[in-house]
Short mmCIF file of C-alpha atoms and ligand atoms in Angstrom, two decimals:
data_model
loop_
_atom_site.label_atom_id
_atom_site.label_comp_id
_atom_site.label_asym_id
_atom_site.label_seq_id
_atom_site.Cartn_x
_atom_site.Cartn_y
_atom_site.Cartn_z
CA UNK D 1 0.00 0.00 0.00
CA UNK D 2 1.34 3.44 -0.93
CA UNK D 3 1.85 5.81 1.98
CA UNK D 4 1.84 9.56 1.57
CA UNK D 5 3.49 11.65 4.22
CA UNK D 6 2.68 15.33 4.43
CA UNK D 7 4.98 18.14 5.37
CA UNK D 8 2.54 20.75 4.13
CA UNK D 9 0.43 21.16 7.22
CA UNK D 10 3.49 21.90 9.34
CA UNK D 11 4.59 24.37 6.72
CA UNK D 12 1.25 26.14 6.60
CA UNK D 13 0.98 26.14 10.39
CA UNK D 14 4.42 27.67 10.77
CA UNK D 15 3.75 30.06 7.89
CA UNK D 16 0.34 31.02 9.28
CA UNK D 17 1.87 31.67 12.68
CA UNK D 18 4.64 33.73 11.11
CA UNK D 19 2.15 35.66 8.92
CA UNK D 20 0.07 36.46 11.98
CA UNK D 21 3.24 37.59 13.74
CA UNK D 22 2.74 34.80 16.26
CA UNK D 23 5.50 32.40 17.14
CA UNK D 24 4.82 28.78 18.10
CA UNK D 25 4.36 29.00 21.87
CA UNK D 26 4.75 25.51 23.33
CA UNK D 27 3.22 24.69 26.69
CA UNK D 28 5.15 22.97 29.49
CA UNK D 29 4.43 19.29 29.92
CA UNK D 30 5.24 16.68 32.55
CA UNK D 31 5.82 13.00 31.97
CA UNK D 32 8.46 10.29 31.58
CA UNK D 33 9.60 11.43 28.12
CA UNK D 34 9.96 15.02 29.33
CA UNK D 35 12.06 13.74 32.23
CA UNK D 36 14.32 11.79 29.85
CA UNK D 37 14.69 14.93 27.75
CA UNK D 38 15.65 16.99 30.83
CA UNK D 39 18.23 14.33 31.70
CA UNK D 40 19.72 14.40 28.20
CA UNK D 41 19.73 18.22 28.23
CA UNK D 42 21.63 18.26 31.52
CA UNK D 43 24.09 15.63 30.33
CA UNK D 44 24.82 17.16 26.92
CA UNK D 45 25.15 20.71 28.27
CA UNK D 46 27.45 19.51 31.07
CA UNK D 47 29.65 17.69 28.55
CA UNK D 48 29.74 20.76 26.30
CA UNK D 49 30.62 23.28 29.01
CA UNK D 50 33.03 21.11 31.03
CA UNK D 51 35.03 19.28 28.32
CA UNK D 52 37.42 22.16 27.42
CA UNK D 53 38.58 22.31 31.04
CA UNK D 54 39.54 18.63 31.27
CA UNK D 55 43.33 18.22 31.29
CA UNK D 56 45.26 15.36 29.66
CA UNK D 57 48.99 14.89 30.18
CA UNK D 58 50.73 14.34 26.82
CA UNK D 59 54.23 15.00 28.09
CA UNK D 60 56.42 18.04 27.48
CA UNK D 61 55.99 20.26 24.38
CA UNK D 62 52.38 19.13 23.93
CA UNK D 63 49.15 20.84 25.03
CA UNK D 64 47.50 19.36 28.11
CA UNK D 65 43.91 20.10 27.04
CA UNK D 66 41.95 16.84 26.61
CA UNK D 67 39.94 18.07 23.60
CA UNK D 68 41.59 20.71 21.45
CA UNK D 69 41.31 21.75 17.81
CA UNK D 70 44.72 23.32 17.34
CA UNK D 71 44.33 24.88 13.89
CA UNK D 72 47.53 26.91 14.19
CA UNK D 73 49.62 23.73 14.39
CA UNK D 74 47.31 21.54 12.35
CA UNK D 75 46.40 19.14 15.18
CA UNK D 76 43.23 17.71 16.62
CA UNK D 77 43.51 16.32 20.13
CA UNK D 78 40.85 14.15 21.77
CA UNK D 79 42.15 12.56 24.96
CA UNK D 80 44.68 9.88 23.88
CA UNK D 81 44.02 10.50 20.17
CA UNK D 82 46.13 12.96 18.19
CA UNK D 83 45.09 13.62 14.62
CA UNK D 84 47.48 15.16 12.11
CA UNK D 85 46.40 16.56 8.74
CA UNK D 86 47.70 13.27 7.24
CA UNK D 87 45.17 11.38 9.41
CA UNK D 88 42.12 13.30 8.27
CA UNK D 89 40.82 10.16 6.58
CA UNK D 90 40.06 8.95 10.13
CA UNK D 91 37.90 12.03 10.75
CA UNK D 92 36.18 11.43 7.40
CA UNK D 93 35.59 7.82 8.45
CA UNK D 94 34.11 8.98 11.76
CA UNK D 95 31.76 11.38 9.95
CA UNK D 96 30.61 8.59 7.61
CA UNK D 97 30.10 6.34 10.66
CA UNK D 98 28.08 9.05 12.44
CA UNK D 99 25.88 9.50 9.34
CA UNK D 100 25.31 5.74 9.12
CA UNK D 101 24.38 5.57 12.81
CA UNK D 102 21.96 8.45 12.23
CA UNK D 103 20.33 6.59 9.32
CA UNK D 104 20.14 3.42 11.45
CA UNK D 105 18.49 5.41 14.28
CA UNK D 106 16.09 6.83 11.71
CA UNK D 107 15.18 3.33 10.52
CA UNK D 108 14.51 2.30 14.14
CA UNK D 109 12.78 5.38 15.56
CA UNK D 110 12.67 8.26 13.07
CA UNK D 111 14.13 11.66 13.96
CA UNK D 112 15.14 10.56 17.45
CA UNK D 113 18.40 12.50 17.34
CA UNK D 114 16.49 15.68 16.43
CA UNK D 115 14.03 15.32 19.30
CA UNK D 116 16.46 14.48 22.06
CA UNK D 117 20.10 15.35 21.44
CA UNK D 118 20.40 17.83 18.55
CA UNK D 119 22.02 21.07 19.81
CA UNK D 120 19.16 23.08 18.26
CA UNK D 121 16.63 21.12 20.35
CA UNK D 122 18.74 21.22 23.52
CA UNK D 123 19.38 24.99 23.44
CA UNK D 124 15.81 25.77 22.37
CA UNK D 125 14.55 23.72 25.34
CA UNK D 126 16.90 25.67 27.62
CA UNK D 127 15.73 29.02 26.23
CA UNK D 128 12.07 27.94 26.54
CA UNK D 129 12.70 26.97 30.17
CA UNK D 130 14.09 30.44 30.89
CA UNK D 131 11.18 32.04 29.03
CA UNK D 132 8.61 30.07 31.04
CA UNK D 133 10.31 30.82 34.36
CA UNK D 134 10.33 34.55 33.65
CA UNK D 135 7.26 35.19 31.48
CA UNK D 136 5.00 32.31 32.46
CA UNK D 137 3.64 29.33 30.57
CA UNK D 138 1.89 29.29 27.20
CA UNK D 139 -1.40 30.89 28.35
CA UNK D 140 0.37 33.91 29.85
CA UNK D 141 2.77 34.27 26.93
CA UNK D 142 -0.09 34.12 24.42
CA UNK D 143 -1.90 36.80 26.45
CA UNK D 144 1.24 38.94 26.27
CA UNK D 145 1.29 38.91 22.46
CA UNK D 146 -0.07 42.25 21.28
CA UNK D 147 -0.85 43.40 24.85
CA UNK D 148 0.32 46.93 25.88
CA UNK D 149 3.82 46.93 27.29
CA UNK D 150 3.61 47.86 30.99
CA UNK D 151 6.64 48.30 33.26
CA UNK D 152 6.23 44.83 34.80
CA UNK D 153 6.19 43.07 31.43
CA UNK D 154 9.00 45.25 30.10
CA UNK D 155 11.12 44.28 33.11
CA UNK D 156 10.34 40.60 32.48
CA UNK D 157 11.30 40.94 28.82
CA UNK D 158 14.57 42.61 29.73
CA UNK D 159 15.28 39.86 32.28
CA UNK D 160 14.49 37.15 29.73
CA UNK D 161 16.70 38.61 27.02
CA UNK D 162 19.48 39.27 29.53
CA UNK D 163 19.35 35.61 30.61
CA UNK D 164 19.29 34.45 26.98
CA UNK D 165 22.29 36.67 26.19
CA UNK D 166 24.21 35.33 29.17
CA UNK D 167 23.58 31.73 28.04
CA UNK D 168 24.52 32.70 24.47
CA UNK D 169 27.76 34.32 25.61
CA UNK D 170 28.61 31.27 27.72
CA UNK D 171 27.86 29.05 24.70
CA UNK D 172 29.87 31.16 22.25
CA UNK D 173 32.74 31.49 24.72
CA UNK D 174 32.83 27.75 25.38
CA UNK D 175 33.00 26.99 21.68
CA UNK D 176 36.13 29.14 21.44
CA UNK D 177 37.64 27.22 24.37
CA UNK D 178 37.77 24.15 22.13
CA UNK D 179 40.19 25.99 19.81
CA UNK D 180 42.65 27.33 22.35
CA UNK D 181 43.90 26.75 25.88
CA UNK D 182 40.65 27.20 27.84
CA UNK D 183 42.00 28.25 31.28
CA UNK D 184 44.40 30.67 29.54
CA UNK D 185 41.54 32.26 27.60
CA UNK D 186 39.42 32.50 30.77
CA UNK D 187 42.27 34.40 32.45
CA UNK D 188 42.65 36.61 29.37
CA UNK D 189 38.91 37.34 29.36
CA UNK D 190 39.00 38.14 33.08
CA UNK D 191 41.84 40.62 32.65
CA UNK D 192 40.52 42.03 29.37
CA UNK D 193 43.71 40.98 27.62
CA UNK D 194 41.98 39.08 24.85
CA UNK D 195 42.58 39.21 21.10
CA UNK D 196 40.09 40.92 18.77
CA UNK D 197 39.64 37.73 16.74
CA UNK D 198 38.71 35.69 19.86
CA UNK D 199 36.21 38.37 20.87
CA UNK D 200 34.77 38.47 17.33
CA UNK D 201 34.22 34.70 17.29
CA UNK D 202 32.63 34.74 20.76
CA UNK D 203 30.21 37.44 19.57
CA UNK D 204 29.48 35.55 16.31
CA UNK D 205 28.74 32.25 18.10
CA UNK D 206 26.79 33.98 20.89
CA UNK D 207 24.70 35.81 18.27
CA UNK D 208 24.06 32.53 16.43
CA UNK D 209 22.89 30.84 19.66
CA UNK D 210 20.67 33.81 20.58
CA UNK D 211 19.10 33.94 17.11
CA UNK D 212 18.61 30.21 16.53
CA UNK D 213 17.46 29.16 20.02
CA UNK D 214 15.63 32.36 20.95
CA UNK D 215 13.86 33.22 17.71
CA UNK D 216 14.31 30.80 14.78
CA UNK D 217 13.56 27.70 16.93
CA UNK D 218 11.21 25.31 15.07
CA UNK D 219 11.90 27.09 11.77
CA UNK D 220 15.42 25.62 11.90
CA UNK D 221 14.07 22.06 12.35
CA UNK D 222 11.42 22.47 9.66
CA UNK D 223 13.00 24.63 6.97
CA UNK D 224 16.75 25.10 7.53
CA UNK D 225 17.85 21.59 8.48
CA UNK D 226 18.35 19.15 5.57
CA UNK D 227 17.28 16.15 7.67
CA UNK D 228 13.49 16.60 7.14
CA UNK D 229 14.13 16.92 3.38
CA UNK D 230 15.93 13.57 3.46
CA UNK D 231 13.00 11.92 5.20
CA UNK D 232 11.32 11.49 1.83
CA UNK D 233 14.12 9.07 0.91
CA UNK D 234 14.79 7.40 4.25
CA UNK D 235 11.42 7.45 6.08
CA UNK D 236 10.53 3.94 7.14
CA UNK D 237 6.92 2.83 7.83
CA UNK D 238 8.26 0.25 10.30
CA UNK D 239 10.21 2.79 12.40
CA UNK D 240 8.79 3.69 15.82
CA UNK D 241 7.85 7.27 15.08
CA UNK D 242 5.35 9.32 17.05
CA UNK D 243 1.89 8.55 15.62
CA UNK D 244 -1.74 9.01 16.58
CA UNK D 245 -3.85 5.85 16.87
CA UNK D 246 -6.69 7.33 14.87
CA UNK D 247 -8.57 4.03 14.84
CA UNK D 248 -8.82 4.44 18.63
CA UNK D 249 -9.14 8.22 18.87
CA UNK D 250 -11.80 8.93 16.21
CA UNK D 251 -14.52 10.15 16.23
CA UNK D 252 -13.32 12.82 18.61
CA UNK D 253 -15.89 13.47 21.27
CA UNK D 254 -15.97 15.25 24.62
CA UNK D 255 -15.60 12.95 27.63
CA UNK D 256 -19.23 13.59 28.65
CA UNK D 257 -20.63 12.92 25.17
CA UNK D 258 -18.43 9.84 24.78
CA UNK D 259 -19.82 8.43 28.03
CA UNK D 260 -23.41 9.04 26.78
CA UNK D 261 -22.68 7.46 23.40
CA UNK D 262 -21.08 4.44 25.01
CA UNK D 263 -24.06 4.02 27.33
CA UNK D 264 -26.22 3.88 24.22
CA UNK D 265 -23.87 1.24 22.79
CA UNK D 266 -22.65 3.63 20.13
CA UNK D 267 -18.94 4.03 19.22
CA UNK D 268 -16.98 7.01 20.54
CA UNK D 269 -13.30 7.80 20.07
CA UNK D 270 -10.87 8.30 22.94
CA UNK D 271 -9.67 11.70 21.71
CA UNK D 272 -11.50 14.44 23.61
CA UNK D 273 -10.11 17.11 21.28
CA UNK D 274 -8.50 18.95 24.20
CA UNK D 275 -5.66 20.20 21.98
CA UNK D 276 -3.01 19.42 24.61
CA UNK D 277 -0.92 17.46 22.09
CA UNK D 278 -0.81 20.51 19.81
CA UNK D 279 -0.22 22.99 22.63
CA UNK D 280 2.94 21.24 23.86
CA UNK D 281 4.44 20.61 20.41
CA UNK D 282 7.62 22.68 19.93
CA UNK D 283 7.14 22.51 16.16
CA UNK D 284 3.46 23.46 16.11
CA UNK D 285 2.27 20.17 14.62
CA UNK D 286 -1.08 18.49 15.10
CA UNK D 287 0.09 14.88 14.93
CA UNK D 288 -3.52 13.75 14.61
CA UNK D 289 -3.39 14.92 11.01
CA UNK D 290 -0.94 12.13 10.18
CA UNK D 291 2.82 11.53 10.01
CA UNK D 292 4.82 14.65 9.36
CA UNK D 293 8.39 15.09 8.17
CA UNK D 294 8.72 18.17 10.37
CA UNK D 295 7.99 16.10 13.50
CA UNK D 296 11.21 15.74 15.49
CA UNK D 297 9.92 12.67 17.38
CA UNK D 298 10.41 14.41 20.72
CA UNK D 299 7.43 12.60 22.25
CA UNK D 300 6.14 15.59 24.23
CA UNK D 301 2.69 15.10 22.68
CA UNK D 302 2.84 11.49 23.94
CA UNK D 303 3.36 12.77 27.50
CA UNK D 304 0.59 15.37 27.08
CA UNK D 305 -1.96 12.89 25.76
CA UNK D 306 -1.01 10.19 28.28
CA UNK D 307 -1.66 12.79 31.02
CA UNK D 308 -5.13 13.45 29.61
CA UNK D 309 -5.90 9.73 29.27
CA UNK D 310 -4.73 9.15 32.86
CA UNK D 311 -7.12 11.84 34.15
CA UNK D 312 -9.97 10.30 32.16
CA UNK D 313 -9.15 6.80 33.37
CA UNK D 314 -8.45 5.64 29.83
CA UNK D 315 -5.60 3.53 28.54
CA UNK D 316 -2.42 5.44 27.70
CA UNK D 317 -0.89 5.41 24.21
CA UNK D 318 -3.48 7.22 22.08
CA UNK D 319 -0.43 9.03 20.75
CA UNK D 320 2.64 6.82 20.98
CA UNK D 321 5.93 5.69 19.50
CA UNK D 322 4.36 3.28 17.05
CA UNK D 323 5.17 2.25 13.49
CA UNK D 324 2.96 3.64 10.73
CA UNK D 325 2.52 0.08 9.53
CA UNK D 326 0.94 -0.84 12.88
CA UNK D 327 -1.35 2.19 12.71
CA UNK D 328 -2.60 0.85 9.39
CA UNK D 329 -2.90 -2.65 10.85
CA UNK D 330 -4.85 -1.19 13.78
CA UNK D 331 -7.29 0.39 11.34
CA UNK D 332 -7.88 -3.06 9.88
CA UNK D 333 -8.18 -4.47 13.43
CA UNK D 334 -5.08 -6.60 12.90
CA UNK D 335 -2.57 -7.34 15.66
CA UNK D 336 0.57 -5.15 15.63
CA UNK D 337 3.75 -6.54 14.11
CA UNK D 338 7.07 -5.34 15.51
CA UNK D 339 10.17 -5.83 13.40
CA UNK D 340 13.06 -3.76 14.77
CA UNK D 341 15.35 -6.49 13.42
CA UNK D 342 14.79 -6.57 9.66
CA UNK D 343 17.07 -6.64 6.60
CA UNK D 344 17.41 -2.84 6.50
CA UNK D 345 18.36 -2.40 10.17
CA UNK D 346 20.61 -5.47 10.12
CA UNK D 347 22.37 -4.15 6.99
CA UNK D 348 22.81 -0.70 8.52
CA UNK D 349 24.04 -2.13 11.83
CA UNK D 350 26.51 -4.34 9.92
CA UNK D 351 27.72 -1.28 7.98
CA UNK D 352 28.23 0.58 11.30
CA UNK D 353 30.26 -2.31 12.77
CA UNK D 354 32.31 -2.67 9.58
CA UNK D 355 33.06 1.06 9.49
CA UNK D 356 33.90 1.16 13.20
CA UNK D 357 36.17 -1.87 12.76
CA UNK D 358 37.93 -0.30 9.77
CA UNK D 359 38.49 2.93 11.72
CA UNK D 360 39.90 1.05 14.74
CA UNK D 361 42.24 -0.99 12.49
CA UNK D 362 43.37 2.12 10.59
CA UNK D 363 43.93 3.93 13.88
CA UNK D 364 45.92 1.05 15.37
CA UNK D 365 48.04 0.78 12.21
CA UNK D 366 49.09 4.43 12.39
CA UNK D 367 52.77 5.08 13.03
CA UNK D 368 54.47 7.98 14.75
CA UNK D 369 56.38 8.70 11.58
CA UNK D 370 55.78 8.60 7.84
CA UNK D 371 57.95 8.43 4.75
CA UNK D 372 56.80 9.69 1.37
CA UNK D 373 58.62 9.78 -1.96
CA UNK D 374 57.98 11.98 -4.97
CA UNK D 375 59.67 11.27 -8.29
CA UNK D 376 61.00 14.26 -10.26
CA UNK D 377 58.74 14.90 -13.23
CA UNK D 378 60.91 16.97 -15.45
CA UNK D 379 63.21 15.36 -16.37
CA UNK D 380 62.07 11.91 -15.19
CA UNK D 381 65.46 10.42 -16.10
CA UNK D 382 68.88 11.71 -17.13
CA UNK D 383 71.39 9.68 -19.16
CA UNK D 384 74.92 10.55 -18.06
CA UNK D 385 78.02 10.69 -20.30
CA UNK D 386 79.20 7.28 -19.02
CA UNK D 387 75.93 5.69 -20.19
CA UNK D 388 74.39 5.30 -16.71
CA UNK D 389 70.90 6.59 -15.90
CA UNK D 390 69.98 8.87 -12.99
CA UNK D 391 66.53 9.43 -11.44
CA UNK D 392 65.91 12.06 -8.77
CA UNK D 393 63.36 12.01 -5.91
CA UNK D 394 62.17 14.15 -3.03
CA UNK D 395 62.02 12.02 0.09
CA UNK D 396 59.99 13.46 2.99
CA UNK D 397 60.24 12.22 6.57
CA UNK D 398 57.59 13.24 9.09
CA UNK D 399 58.18 12.77 12.82
CA UNK D 400 54.94 13.00 14.84
CA UNK D 401 56.56 12.15 18.19
CA UNK D 402 57.58 14.67 20.84
CA UNK D 403 61.32 13.95 20.54
CA UNK D 404 63.85 14.23 17.69
CA UNK D 405 64.79 11.12 15.71
CA UNK D 406 67.66 10.16 13.40
CA UNK D 407 66.59 8.24 10.31
CA UNK D 408 68.95 6.22 8.13
CA UNK D 409 67.86 5.97 4.51
CA UNK D 410 68.48 3.03 2.17
CA UNK D 411 67.08 1.80 -1.13
CA UNK D 412 66.32 -1.65 -2.53
CA UNK D 413 64.84 -3.16 -5.69
CA UNK D 414 67.58 -1.98 -8.03
CA UNK D 415 71.35 -2.16 -8.04
CA UNK D 416 71.81 1.61 -7.90
CA UNK D 417 74.05 4.12 -6.16
CA UNK D 418 72.11 6.38 -3.80
CA UNK D 419 73.18 9.94 -3.10
CA UNK D 420 71.59 12.47 -0.78
CA UNK D 421 72.22 15.97 -2.07
CA UNK D 422 74.11 17.95 0.54
CA UNK D 423 74.75 14.78 2.58
CA UNK D 424 77.40 12.90 0.63
CA UNK D 425 78.28 10.61 3.57
CA UNK D 426 74.66 9.40 3.79
CA UNK D 427 74.60 10.38 7.48
CA UNK D 428 71.36 9.78 9.40
CA UNK D 429 68.81 12.53 8.82
CA UNK D 430 67.67 14.36 11.94
CA UNK D 431 63.96 15.17 12.11
CA UNK D 432 62.84 17.55 14.85
CA UNK D 433 60.00 16.66 17.28
CA UNK D 434 56.64 17.09 15.52
CA UNK D 435 58.60 18.18 12.47
CA UNK D 436 59.40 17.08 8.95
CA UNK D 437 62.49 16.97 6.77
CA UNK D 438 62.65 16.78 2.99
CA UNK D 439 65.82 15.62 1.22
CA UNK D 440 66.73 15.34 -2.46
CA UNK D 441 67.89 11.85 -3.39
CA UNK D 442 69.36 10.56 -6.65
CA UNK D 443 69.69 6.95 -7.82
CA UNK D 444 72.25 6.20 -10.49
CA UNK D 445 72.64 2.84 -12.19
CA UNK D 446 74.31 1.27 -15.21
CA UNK D 447 71.78 -1.57 -15.11
CA UNK D 448 69.62 0.52 -17.34
CA UNK D 449 65.99 -0.68 -16.89
CA UNK D 450 62.60 0.25 -15.44
CA UNK D 451 62.06 -1.08 -11.91
CA UNK D 452 60.20 -0.52 -8.63
CA UNK D 453 62.49 0.92 -5.99
CA UNK D 454 61.72 0.84 -2.28
CA UNK D 455 63.04 3.56 0.00
CA UNK D 456 63.44 2.48 3.62
CA UNK D 457 64.16 4.61 6.65
CA UNK D 458 64.79 3.32 10.16
CA UNK D 459 65.28 5.29 13.32
CA UNK D 460 68.27 5.06 15.65
CA UNK D 461 66.79 2.13 17.63
CA UNK D 462 65.38 0.41 14.54
CA UNK D 463 61.97 0.31 16.30
CA UNK D 464 60.43 2.37 13.52
CA UNK D 465 60.97 1.14 9.98
CA UNK D 466 59.29 3.16 7.27
CA UNK D 467 59.11 2.39 3.58
CA UNK D 468 57.69 3.81 0.38
CA UNK D 469 57.90 2.49 -3.16
CA UNK D 470 58.33 4.48 -6.35
CA UNK D 471 59.50 3.77 -9.89
CA UNK D 472 62.93 4.01 -11.47
CA UNK D 473 62.58 4.75 -15.16
CA UNK D 474 65.15 4.38 -17.90
CA UNK D 475 63.88 7.48 -19.74
S1 LIG K 1 -3.99 15.27 23.77
FE1 LIG K 1 -4.94 13.32 23.24
S2 LIG K 1 -7.06 13.64 23.75
FE2 LIG K 1 -6.20 15.67 23.66
S3 LIG K 1 -6.48 16.32 21.55
FE3 LIG K 1 -4.51 15.35 21.60
S4 LIG K 1 -4.91 13.25 21.01
FE4 LIG K 1 -6.88 14.14 21.61
S1 LIG K 2 4.22 16.10 16.94
FE1 LIG K 2 4.76 15.33 18.96
S2 LIG K 2 6.68 14.24 18.63
FE2 LIG K 2 6.34 15.49 16.83
S3 LIG K 2 7.45 17.38 17.24
FE3 LIG K 2 5.34 17.71 17.93
S4 LIG K 2 5.38 17.14 20.10
FE4 LIG K 2 7.24 16.32 19.20
#
């Protein structure tokens, strides 16, 4: 059976609200899902604000910040991991892995990431909490819209925006801490001895937080984020997305009327049309209208409706994390079928494990030094007056460790005489800590032929043996 998912009603709702100059004003809600969301908010914000201040001893000449993006020196530090520009394939691998995990989560439970852990959701929740504490819940805030601005309300607005700005500045400042020594920057900020570029970035990131979490809010999740657009390709009718059990809820009737109808033996739906599910939705969706790509699967409407059902003494789950397939089965009065383990999720999980395994293997195979060889292009070969042929190469040694090393260079694969320009005695090449050294090398042979040549370098203790293969060409 073909399934059509609408994004239009969320669009028109958001557009209608914007046209009327009215933002989406979500109401506070209590319930188990809300509590989980508070827990995740606390955890993610704590990780974000505390991480730059965690220290990690990497020995002398290395920064002791556990997580640091050191752009100036081209390093990325994350606890025991140190990524050099040469290792960026690992970061690419991690990004691909994260995307695959996100698609797997989507196949299991829709936009779960969006509803619980996305920074946009977390900071918007925080800003909404501040707004509610200062200006009141939805009813009061709706009353405020268009009302004359008295001194009391003006003071509340000032307090709210001041609190938002403080959070934004803390957020923007913390982001900068990830790019430099955090305690040092805190001291610099305290004494006013801070660079203009650091200040500029703090203001840019603070302004972004203030704008996105304070004003753009659900517009980001609906219109700016690419994830809802992708739902058309990756939406899965068997995923546990938030859905309304319309076969149970319809026809909507007030509790009193439903009781009368049931007494008469007539059918009555469980939905009392109280609108609580719509009032608490941070996106402004009425989930009773059907699945919606703009829905971030936050489950707040589940908590709201469960609260109503509890008060009415009815079974919870009129709105629930339920697959669209089971909603359709419910309409046909068929028993639900749950298939979290199915070819798609198994395939995606296998892809995640394979990617994670490949990243671990690649990481473990990394060495503290690298050797690369580049053959001269013009000329590729020179025939000397005695008939021998000479090829020239640039050999580059990179030492990622924190102490200097001496590398001895040799070549195999061809009976040729090796010379290092400027180092006739072929003395070991010293490479500074976290440094690199490039040398010009020539190979000369009378055994005139094309062949693979392998350059090998070993350090003073022979614990590190590096090699790279290139081609010797006759002409
Ligand atoms: S909260 Fe439940 S009962 Fe109230 S309108 Fe929504 S679905 Fe109906
Ligand atoms: S419809 Fe429900 S689950 Fe979806 S965004 Fe709104 S409150 Fe969250």
